Short mmCIF file of C-alpha atoms and ligand atoms in Angstrom, two decimals:
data_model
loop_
_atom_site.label_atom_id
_atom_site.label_comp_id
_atom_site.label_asym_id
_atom_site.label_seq_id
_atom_site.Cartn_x
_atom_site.Cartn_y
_atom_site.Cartn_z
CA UNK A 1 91.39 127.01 126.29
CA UNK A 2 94.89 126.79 124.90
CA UNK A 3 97.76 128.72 125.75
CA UNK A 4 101.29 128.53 124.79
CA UNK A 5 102.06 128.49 128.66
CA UNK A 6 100.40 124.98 128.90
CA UNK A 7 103.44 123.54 126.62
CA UNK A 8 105.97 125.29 128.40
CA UNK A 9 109.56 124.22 128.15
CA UNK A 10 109.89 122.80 131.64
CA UNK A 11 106.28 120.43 130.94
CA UNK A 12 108.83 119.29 127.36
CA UNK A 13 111.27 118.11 129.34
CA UNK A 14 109.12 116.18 131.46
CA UNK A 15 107.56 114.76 129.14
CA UNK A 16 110.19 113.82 127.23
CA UNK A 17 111.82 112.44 130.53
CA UNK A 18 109.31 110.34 131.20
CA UNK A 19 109.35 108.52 128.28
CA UNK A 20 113.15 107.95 128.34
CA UNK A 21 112.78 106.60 131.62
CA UNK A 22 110.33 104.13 131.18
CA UNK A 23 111.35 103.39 126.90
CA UNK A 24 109.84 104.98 124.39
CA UNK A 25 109.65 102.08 121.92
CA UNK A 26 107.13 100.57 124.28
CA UNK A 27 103.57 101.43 125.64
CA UNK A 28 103.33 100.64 128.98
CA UNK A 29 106.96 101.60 129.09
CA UNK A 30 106.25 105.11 128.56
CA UNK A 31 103.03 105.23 130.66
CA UNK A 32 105.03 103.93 133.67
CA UNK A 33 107.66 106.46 132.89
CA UNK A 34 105.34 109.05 133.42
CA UNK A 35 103.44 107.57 136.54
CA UNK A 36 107.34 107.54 138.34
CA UNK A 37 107.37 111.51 137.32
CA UNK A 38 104.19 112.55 138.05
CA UNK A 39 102.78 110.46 140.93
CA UNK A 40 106.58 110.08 142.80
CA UNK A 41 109.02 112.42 142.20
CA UNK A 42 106.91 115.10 141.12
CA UNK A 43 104.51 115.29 144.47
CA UNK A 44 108.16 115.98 146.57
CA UNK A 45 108.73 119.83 146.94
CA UNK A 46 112.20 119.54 146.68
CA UNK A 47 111.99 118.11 143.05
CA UNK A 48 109.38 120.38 141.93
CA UNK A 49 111.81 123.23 142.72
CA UNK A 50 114.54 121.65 140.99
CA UNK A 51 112.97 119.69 138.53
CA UNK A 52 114.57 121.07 135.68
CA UNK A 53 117.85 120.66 137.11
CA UNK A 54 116.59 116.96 137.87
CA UNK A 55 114.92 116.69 134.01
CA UNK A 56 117.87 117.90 132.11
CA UNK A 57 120.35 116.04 134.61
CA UNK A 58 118.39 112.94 133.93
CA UNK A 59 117.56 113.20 129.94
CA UNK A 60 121.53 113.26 129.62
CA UNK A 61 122.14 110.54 131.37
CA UNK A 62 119.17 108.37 130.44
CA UNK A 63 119.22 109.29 127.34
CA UNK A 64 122.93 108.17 126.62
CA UNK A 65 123.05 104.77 128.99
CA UNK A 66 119.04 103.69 129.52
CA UNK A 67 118.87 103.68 126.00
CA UNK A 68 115.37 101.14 126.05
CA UNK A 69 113.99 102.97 129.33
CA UNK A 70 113.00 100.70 131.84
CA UNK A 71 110.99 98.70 129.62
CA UNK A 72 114.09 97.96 127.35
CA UNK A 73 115.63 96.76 130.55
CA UNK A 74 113.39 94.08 131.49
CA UNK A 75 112.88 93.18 127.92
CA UNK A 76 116.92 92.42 127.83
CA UNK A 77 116.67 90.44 131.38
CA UNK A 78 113.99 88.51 129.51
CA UNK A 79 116.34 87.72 126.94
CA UNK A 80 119.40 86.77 128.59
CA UNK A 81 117.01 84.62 131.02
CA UNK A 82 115.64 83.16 127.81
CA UNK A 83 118.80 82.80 126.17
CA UNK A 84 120.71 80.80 129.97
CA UNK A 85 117.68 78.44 129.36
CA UNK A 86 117.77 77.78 125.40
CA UNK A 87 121.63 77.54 126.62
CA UNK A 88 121.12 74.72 129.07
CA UNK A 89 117.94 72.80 127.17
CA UNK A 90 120.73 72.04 124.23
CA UNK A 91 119.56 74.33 121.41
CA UNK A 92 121.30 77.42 120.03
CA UNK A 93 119.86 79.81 117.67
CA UNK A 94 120.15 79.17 113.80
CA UNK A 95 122.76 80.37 111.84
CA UNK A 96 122.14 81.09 108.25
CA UNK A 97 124.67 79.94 106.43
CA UNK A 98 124.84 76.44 105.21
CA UNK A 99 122.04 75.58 102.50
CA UNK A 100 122.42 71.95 103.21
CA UNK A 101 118.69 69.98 102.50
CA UNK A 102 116.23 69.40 105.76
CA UNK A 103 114.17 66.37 105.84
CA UNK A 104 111.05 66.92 104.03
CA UNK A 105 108.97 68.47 106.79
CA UNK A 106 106.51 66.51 108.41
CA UNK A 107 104.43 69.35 109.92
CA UNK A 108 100.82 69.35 109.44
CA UNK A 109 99.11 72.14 107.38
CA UNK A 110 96.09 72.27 109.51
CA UNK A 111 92.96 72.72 108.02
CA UNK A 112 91.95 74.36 105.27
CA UNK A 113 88.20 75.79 103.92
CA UNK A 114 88.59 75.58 100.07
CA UNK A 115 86.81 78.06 98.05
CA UNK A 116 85.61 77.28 94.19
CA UNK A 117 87.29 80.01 91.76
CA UNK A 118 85.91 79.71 88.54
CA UNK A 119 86.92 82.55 85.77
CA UNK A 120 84.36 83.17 82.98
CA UNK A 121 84.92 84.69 79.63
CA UNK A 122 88.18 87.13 81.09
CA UNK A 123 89.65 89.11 78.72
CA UNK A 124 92.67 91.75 78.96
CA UNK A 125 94.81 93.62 76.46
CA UNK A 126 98.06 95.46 77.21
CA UNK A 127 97.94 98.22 74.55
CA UNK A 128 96.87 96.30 71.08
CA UNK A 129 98.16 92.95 72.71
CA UNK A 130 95.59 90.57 73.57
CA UNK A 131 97.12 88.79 76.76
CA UNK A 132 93.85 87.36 77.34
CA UNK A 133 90.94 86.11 75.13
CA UNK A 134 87.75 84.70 76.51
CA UNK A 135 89.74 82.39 79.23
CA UNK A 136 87.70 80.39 81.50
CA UNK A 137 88.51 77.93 83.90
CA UNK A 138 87.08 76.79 87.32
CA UNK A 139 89.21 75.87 90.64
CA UNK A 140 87.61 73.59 93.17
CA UNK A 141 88.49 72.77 96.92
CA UNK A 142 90.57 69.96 96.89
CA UNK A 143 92.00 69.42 93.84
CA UNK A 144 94.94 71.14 91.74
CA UNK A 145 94.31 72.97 88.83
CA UNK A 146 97.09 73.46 86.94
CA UNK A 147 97.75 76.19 84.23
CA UNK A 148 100.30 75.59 81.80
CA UNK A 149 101.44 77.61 78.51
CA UNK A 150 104.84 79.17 77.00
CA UNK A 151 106.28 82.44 78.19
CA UNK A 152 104.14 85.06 78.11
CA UNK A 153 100.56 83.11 77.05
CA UNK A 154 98.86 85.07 79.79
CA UNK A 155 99.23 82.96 83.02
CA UNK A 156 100.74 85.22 85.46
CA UNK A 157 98.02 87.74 83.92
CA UNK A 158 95.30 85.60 84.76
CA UNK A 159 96.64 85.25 88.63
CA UNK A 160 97.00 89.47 88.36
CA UNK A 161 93.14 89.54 87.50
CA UNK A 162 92.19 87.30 90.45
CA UNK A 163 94.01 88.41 92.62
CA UNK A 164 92.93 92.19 91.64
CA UNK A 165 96.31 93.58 90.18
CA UNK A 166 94.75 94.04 87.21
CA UNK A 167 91.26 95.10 85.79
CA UNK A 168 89.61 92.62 83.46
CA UNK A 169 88.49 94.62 80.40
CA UNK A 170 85.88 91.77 80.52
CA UNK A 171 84.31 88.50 82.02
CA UNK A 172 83.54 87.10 85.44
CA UNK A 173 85.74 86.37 88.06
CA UNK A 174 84.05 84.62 91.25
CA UNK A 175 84.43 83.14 94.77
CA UNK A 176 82.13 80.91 96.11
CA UNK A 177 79.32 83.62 94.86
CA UNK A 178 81.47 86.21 95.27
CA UNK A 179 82.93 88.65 92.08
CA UNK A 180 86.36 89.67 92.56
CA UNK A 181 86.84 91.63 89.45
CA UNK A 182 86.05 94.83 90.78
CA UNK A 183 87.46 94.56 94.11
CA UNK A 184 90.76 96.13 94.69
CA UNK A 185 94.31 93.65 96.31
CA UNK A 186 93.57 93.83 99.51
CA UNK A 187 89.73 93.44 99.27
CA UNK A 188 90.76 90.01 97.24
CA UNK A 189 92.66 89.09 99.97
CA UNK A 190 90.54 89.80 102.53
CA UNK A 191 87.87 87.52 100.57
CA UNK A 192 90.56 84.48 100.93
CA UNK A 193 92.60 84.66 97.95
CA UNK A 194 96.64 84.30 98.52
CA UNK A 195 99.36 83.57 96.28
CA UNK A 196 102.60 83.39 95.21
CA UNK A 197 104.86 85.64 92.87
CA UNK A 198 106.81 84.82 89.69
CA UNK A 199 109.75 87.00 90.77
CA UNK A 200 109.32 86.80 94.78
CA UNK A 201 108.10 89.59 96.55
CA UNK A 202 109.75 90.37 99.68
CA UNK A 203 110.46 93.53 101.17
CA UNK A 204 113.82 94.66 103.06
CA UNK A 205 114.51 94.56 106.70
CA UNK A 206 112.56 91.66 107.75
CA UNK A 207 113.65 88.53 109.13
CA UNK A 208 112.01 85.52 107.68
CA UNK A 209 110.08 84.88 110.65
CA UNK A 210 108.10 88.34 110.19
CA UNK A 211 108.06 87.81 106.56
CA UNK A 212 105.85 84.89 106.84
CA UNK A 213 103.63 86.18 109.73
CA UNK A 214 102.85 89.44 107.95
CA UNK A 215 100.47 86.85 105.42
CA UNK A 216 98.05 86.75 108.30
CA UNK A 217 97.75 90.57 108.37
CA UNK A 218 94.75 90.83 105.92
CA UNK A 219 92.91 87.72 107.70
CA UNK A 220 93.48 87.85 111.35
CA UNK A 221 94.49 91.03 112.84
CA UNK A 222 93.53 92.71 115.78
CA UNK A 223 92.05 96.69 116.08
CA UNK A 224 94.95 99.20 116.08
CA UNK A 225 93.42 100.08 119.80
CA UNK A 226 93.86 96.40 120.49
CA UNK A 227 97.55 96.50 119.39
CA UNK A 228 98.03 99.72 121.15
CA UNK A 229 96.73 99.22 124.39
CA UNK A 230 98.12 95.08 123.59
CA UNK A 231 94.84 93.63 124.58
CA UNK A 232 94.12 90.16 125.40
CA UNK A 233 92.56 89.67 122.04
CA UNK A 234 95.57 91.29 120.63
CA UNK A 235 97.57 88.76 122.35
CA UNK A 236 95.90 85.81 121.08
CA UNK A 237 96.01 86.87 117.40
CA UNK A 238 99.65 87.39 118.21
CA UNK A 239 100.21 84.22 119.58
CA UNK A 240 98.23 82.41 116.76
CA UNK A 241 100.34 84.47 114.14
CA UNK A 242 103.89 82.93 115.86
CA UNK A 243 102.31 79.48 116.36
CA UNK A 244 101.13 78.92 112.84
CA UNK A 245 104.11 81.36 111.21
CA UNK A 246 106.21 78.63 112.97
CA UNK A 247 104.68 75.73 111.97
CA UNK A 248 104.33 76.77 108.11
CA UNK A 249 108.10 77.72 108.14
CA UNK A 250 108.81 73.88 109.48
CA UNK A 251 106.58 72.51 106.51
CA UNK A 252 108.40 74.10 104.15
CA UNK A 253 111.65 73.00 105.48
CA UNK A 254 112.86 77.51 106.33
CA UNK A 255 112.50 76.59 110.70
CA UNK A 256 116.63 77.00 110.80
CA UNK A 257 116.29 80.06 109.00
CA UNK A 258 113.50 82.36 110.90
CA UNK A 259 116.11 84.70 112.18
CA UNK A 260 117.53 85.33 109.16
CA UNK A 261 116.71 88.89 106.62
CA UNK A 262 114.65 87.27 104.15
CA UNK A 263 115.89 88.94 101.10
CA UNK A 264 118.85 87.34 102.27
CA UNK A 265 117.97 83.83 101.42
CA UNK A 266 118.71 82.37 97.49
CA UNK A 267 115.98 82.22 95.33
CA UNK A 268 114.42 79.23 95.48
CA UNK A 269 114.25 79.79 99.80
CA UNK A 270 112.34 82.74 99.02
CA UNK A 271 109.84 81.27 96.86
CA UNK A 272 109.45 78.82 99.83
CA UNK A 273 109.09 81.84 101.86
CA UNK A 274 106.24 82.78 100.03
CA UNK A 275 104.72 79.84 99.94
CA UNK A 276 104.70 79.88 103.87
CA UNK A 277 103.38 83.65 103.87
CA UNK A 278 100.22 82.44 101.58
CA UNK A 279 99.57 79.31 103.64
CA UNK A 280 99.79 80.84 107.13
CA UNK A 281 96.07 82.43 106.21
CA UNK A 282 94.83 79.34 105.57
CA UNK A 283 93.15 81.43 102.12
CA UNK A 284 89.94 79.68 99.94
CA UNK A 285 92.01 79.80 97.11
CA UNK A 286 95.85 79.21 96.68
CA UNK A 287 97.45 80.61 93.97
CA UNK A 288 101.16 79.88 93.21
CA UNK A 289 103.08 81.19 89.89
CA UNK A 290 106.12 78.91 88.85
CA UNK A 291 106.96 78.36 92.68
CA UNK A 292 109.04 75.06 91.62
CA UNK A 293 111.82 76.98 89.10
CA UNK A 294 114.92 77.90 90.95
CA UNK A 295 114.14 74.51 93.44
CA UNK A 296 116.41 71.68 93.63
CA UNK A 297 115.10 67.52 93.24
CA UNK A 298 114.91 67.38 96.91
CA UNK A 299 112.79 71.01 97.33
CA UNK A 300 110.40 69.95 94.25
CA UNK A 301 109.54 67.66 96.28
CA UNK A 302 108.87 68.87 99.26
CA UNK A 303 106.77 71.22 97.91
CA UNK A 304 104.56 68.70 96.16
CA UNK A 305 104.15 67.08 99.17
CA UNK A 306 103.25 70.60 100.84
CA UNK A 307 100.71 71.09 97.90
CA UNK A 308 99.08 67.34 97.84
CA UNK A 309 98.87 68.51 102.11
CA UNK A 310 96.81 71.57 101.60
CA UNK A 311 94.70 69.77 98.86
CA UNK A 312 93.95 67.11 101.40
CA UNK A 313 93.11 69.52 104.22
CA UNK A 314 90.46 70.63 102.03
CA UNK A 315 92.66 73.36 99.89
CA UNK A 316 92.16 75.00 96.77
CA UNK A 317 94.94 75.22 94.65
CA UNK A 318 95.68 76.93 91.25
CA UNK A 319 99.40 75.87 90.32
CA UNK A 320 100.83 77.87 87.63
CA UNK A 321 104.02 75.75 86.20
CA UNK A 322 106.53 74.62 83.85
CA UNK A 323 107.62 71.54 85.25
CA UNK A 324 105.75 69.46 82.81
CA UNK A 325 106.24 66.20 85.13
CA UNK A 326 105.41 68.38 88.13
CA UNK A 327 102.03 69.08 86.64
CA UNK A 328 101.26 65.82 85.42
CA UNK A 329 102.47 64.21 89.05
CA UNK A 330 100.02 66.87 91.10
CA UNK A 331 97.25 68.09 89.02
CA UNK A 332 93.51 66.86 88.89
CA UNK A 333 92.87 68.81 85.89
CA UNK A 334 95.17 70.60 83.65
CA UNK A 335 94.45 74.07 81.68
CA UNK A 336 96.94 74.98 78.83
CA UNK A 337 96.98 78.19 77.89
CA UNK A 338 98.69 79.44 74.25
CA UNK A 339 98.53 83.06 72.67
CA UNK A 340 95.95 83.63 75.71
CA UNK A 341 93.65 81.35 74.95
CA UNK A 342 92.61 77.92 75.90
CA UNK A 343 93.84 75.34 74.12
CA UNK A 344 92.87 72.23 76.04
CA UNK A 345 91.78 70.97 79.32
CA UNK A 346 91.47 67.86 80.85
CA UNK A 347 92.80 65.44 83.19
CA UNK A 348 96.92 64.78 83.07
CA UNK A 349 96.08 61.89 81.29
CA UNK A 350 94.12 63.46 78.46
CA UNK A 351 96.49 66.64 78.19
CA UNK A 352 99.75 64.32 78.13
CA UNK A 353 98.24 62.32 74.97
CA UNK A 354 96.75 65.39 73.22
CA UNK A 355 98.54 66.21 70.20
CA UNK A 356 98.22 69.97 70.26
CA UNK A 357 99.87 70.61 73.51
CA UNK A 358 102.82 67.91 72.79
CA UNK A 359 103.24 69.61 69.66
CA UNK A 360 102.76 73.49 70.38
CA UNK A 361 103.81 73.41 74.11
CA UNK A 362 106.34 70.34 74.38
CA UNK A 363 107.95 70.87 71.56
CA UNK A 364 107.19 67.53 70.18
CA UNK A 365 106.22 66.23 66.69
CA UNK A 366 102.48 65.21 65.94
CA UNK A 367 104.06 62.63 63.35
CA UNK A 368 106.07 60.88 65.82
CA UNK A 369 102.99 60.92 68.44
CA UNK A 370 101.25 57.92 66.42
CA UNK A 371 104.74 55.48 67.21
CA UNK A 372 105.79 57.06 70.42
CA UNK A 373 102.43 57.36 71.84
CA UNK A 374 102.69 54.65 74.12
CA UNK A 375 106.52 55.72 75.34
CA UNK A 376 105.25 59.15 76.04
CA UNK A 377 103.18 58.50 78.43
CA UNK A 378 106.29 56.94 80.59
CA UNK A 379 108.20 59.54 80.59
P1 ADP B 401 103.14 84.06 81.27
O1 ADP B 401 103.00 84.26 82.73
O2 ADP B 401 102.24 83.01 80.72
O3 ADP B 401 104.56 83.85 80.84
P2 ADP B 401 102.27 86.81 81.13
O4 ADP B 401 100.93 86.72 81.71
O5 ADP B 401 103.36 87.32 81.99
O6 ADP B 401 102.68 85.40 80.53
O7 ADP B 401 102.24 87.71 79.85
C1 ADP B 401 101.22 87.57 78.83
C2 ADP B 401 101.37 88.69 77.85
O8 ADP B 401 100.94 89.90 78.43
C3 ADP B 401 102.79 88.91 77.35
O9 ADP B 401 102.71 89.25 76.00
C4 ADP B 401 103.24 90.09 78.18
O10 ADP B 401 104.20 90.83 77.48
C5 ADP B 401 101.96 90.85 78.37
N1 ADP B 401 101.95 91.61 79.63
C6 ADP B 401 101.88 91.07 80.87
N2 ADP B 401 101.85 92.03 81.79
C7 ADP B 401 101.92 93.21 81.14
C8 ADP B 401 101.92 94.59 81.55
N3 ADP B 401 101.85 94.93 82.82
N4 ADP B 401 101.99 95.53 80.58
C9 ADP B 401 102.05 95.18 79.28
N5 ADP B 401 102.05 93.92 78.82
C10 ADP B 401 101.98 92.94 79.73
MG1 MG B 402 104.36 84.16 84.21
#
């Protein structure tokens, strides 16, 4: 049975001893807090009689200047040790301040299992605006497809749809044989979808480093009893998580700033950032929205080279974008998109000489295709 006499104050006190003495912000901490009380001091006869005195004495004093427990302790030895040796091997830790260009980062992307995307038929409307009408388009491992349009002709709607923000109020969405269009964020994530955002989303309080590993959360993550009682397995997804956070952050040029709060960073870092966070899963399909505005020359291209990496390793890759040249330079085939519909698609070659799209989406006139036609296709 229970009785209020079980959880009596002096058993509070123990307790709560226990766990300042070994550090409550860690498990084994706290477990070998409470071994020390129980199994040691506890079994003497002089403590039991004054282990209040020795409780409260204690909780005051650890509690003011063993502010990590024991465990908090070691952990700091760790670090200073850690710190002597990064002291003596030459390297210091990264200071976030200058934004001055890294080499284009040779790091490898690993491999990658591309999934085929293909959209049939989707439709959505926003009220009595049609975003989307009948849009279909198919994404292969491999190869780019790019999806181009003005403002607000439905391509960061179609990415919401895939990637399950939104409901399509009709047509087929699938995944290697899979149909995302009922399946709710995390369910399309889980299935190997990851992408980018328009407007980067990043939340507050983590450093850049944790930003990027949290993208392996949905796709590689231990039990919650594994992380609590930090099993081996929980270890080695863990270690896999810091290893290939580390390595995506080098590829996209963000190693010297891992330490830093990533809402700290300008905005073209933190679409890099996110570019990191969907690559560390190693997803089926890619998705990025406009991830090259708000980049300078030399970070354009480091992210096409990033891109052309995961397409090689086998990658699928939708690449929503404005950079005209961009497109052209990286895409297999090319989708345009206007009012929410399809206008054309077709290799870069085809969509750079059709008429339409220079004239709706480049701005350019049809009558001055026929002379400048072979010009345009320089530029
Ligand atoms: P793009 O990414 O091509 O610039 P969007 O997909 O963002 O275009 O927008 C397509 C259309 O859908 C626009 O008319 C936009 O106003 C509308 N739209 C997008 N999202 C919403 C929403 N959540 N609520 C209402 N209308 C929306
Ligand atoms: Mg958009």
């Amino acid at each position: 049975y229970i009785s209020p006499e079980a959880f009596s104050f002096s058993f509070a006190t123990t307790v709560l001893a226990a766990s300042v003495l070994g550090g409550s912000g860690s498990v084994y901490g706290a477990v070998i807090g409470a071994a020390i009380l129980q199994f040691g001091l506890n079994q003497s006869r002089d403590f039991q009689e004054y282990a209040l005195v020795f409780t409260g004495a204690f909780l005051i004093v650890g509690g003011v200047f063993l502010t990590g427990g024991l465990a908090g302790v070691f952990r700091g030895l760790i670090a200073r040790l850690d710190a002597a040796a990064a002291k003596s091997a030459g390297t210091s830790s990264p200071v976030p301040t200058d934004a001055v260009a890294a080499p284009v980062a040779s790091a490898d992307v690993g491999s990658f299992t591309g999934k085929t995307l293909t959209v049939t038929d989707v439709s959505k409307s926003f009220g009595g605006n049609k975003a989307l009408k009948s849009v279909s388009l198919s994404a292969a491992p491999g190869r780019v497809t790019a999806l181009i349009g003005p403002n607000g002709s439905g391509k960061t709607t179609l990415l919401n749809m895939v990637c399950g923000f939104y409901r399509t109020d009709a047509g087929v969405i699938d995944l290697d044989g899979k149909q995302l269009q009922t399946l709710s964020p995390d369910a399309v994530a889980r299935a190997g979808v990851a992408r980018t955002f328009q407007t980067p989303h990043i939340p507050e309080g983590v450093t850049v480093f944790d930003a990027v590993v949290s993208g392996r959360y949905m796709s590689h993550r231990a039990s919650i009893l594994d992380a609590v009682i930090r099993s081996p397995r929980f270890r080695r997804v863990r270690a896999a998580d810091r290893a290939e956070a580390e390595a995506m952050l080098e590829l996209v040029g963000l190693s010297r700033f891992r330490d830093a709060e990533a809402t700290s960073l300008p905005l073209g870092m933190r679409r890099l950032l996110e570019v990191a966070r969907s690559l560390v899963s190693h997803p089926g399909v890619l998705l990025l929205d406009e991830v090259a505005s708000g980049l300078d020359e030399h970070d354009v291209d480091l992210l096409s080279t990033v891109i052309r990496k995961v397409t090689a390793a086998g990658g699928t890759v939708v690449l929503v974008e404005h950079n005209f040249q961009l497109v052209l330079s990286l895409a297999d085939e090319i989708v345009v998109l206007a009012h929410g519909e399809v206008m054309a698609k077709g290799t870069p070659a085809e969509i750079e000489s059709n008429p339409r799209v220079l004239s709706e989406y480049l701005g350019v006139d049809p009558d001055d295709l026929v002379d400048e036609a072979g010009t345009e296709s320089g530029r």
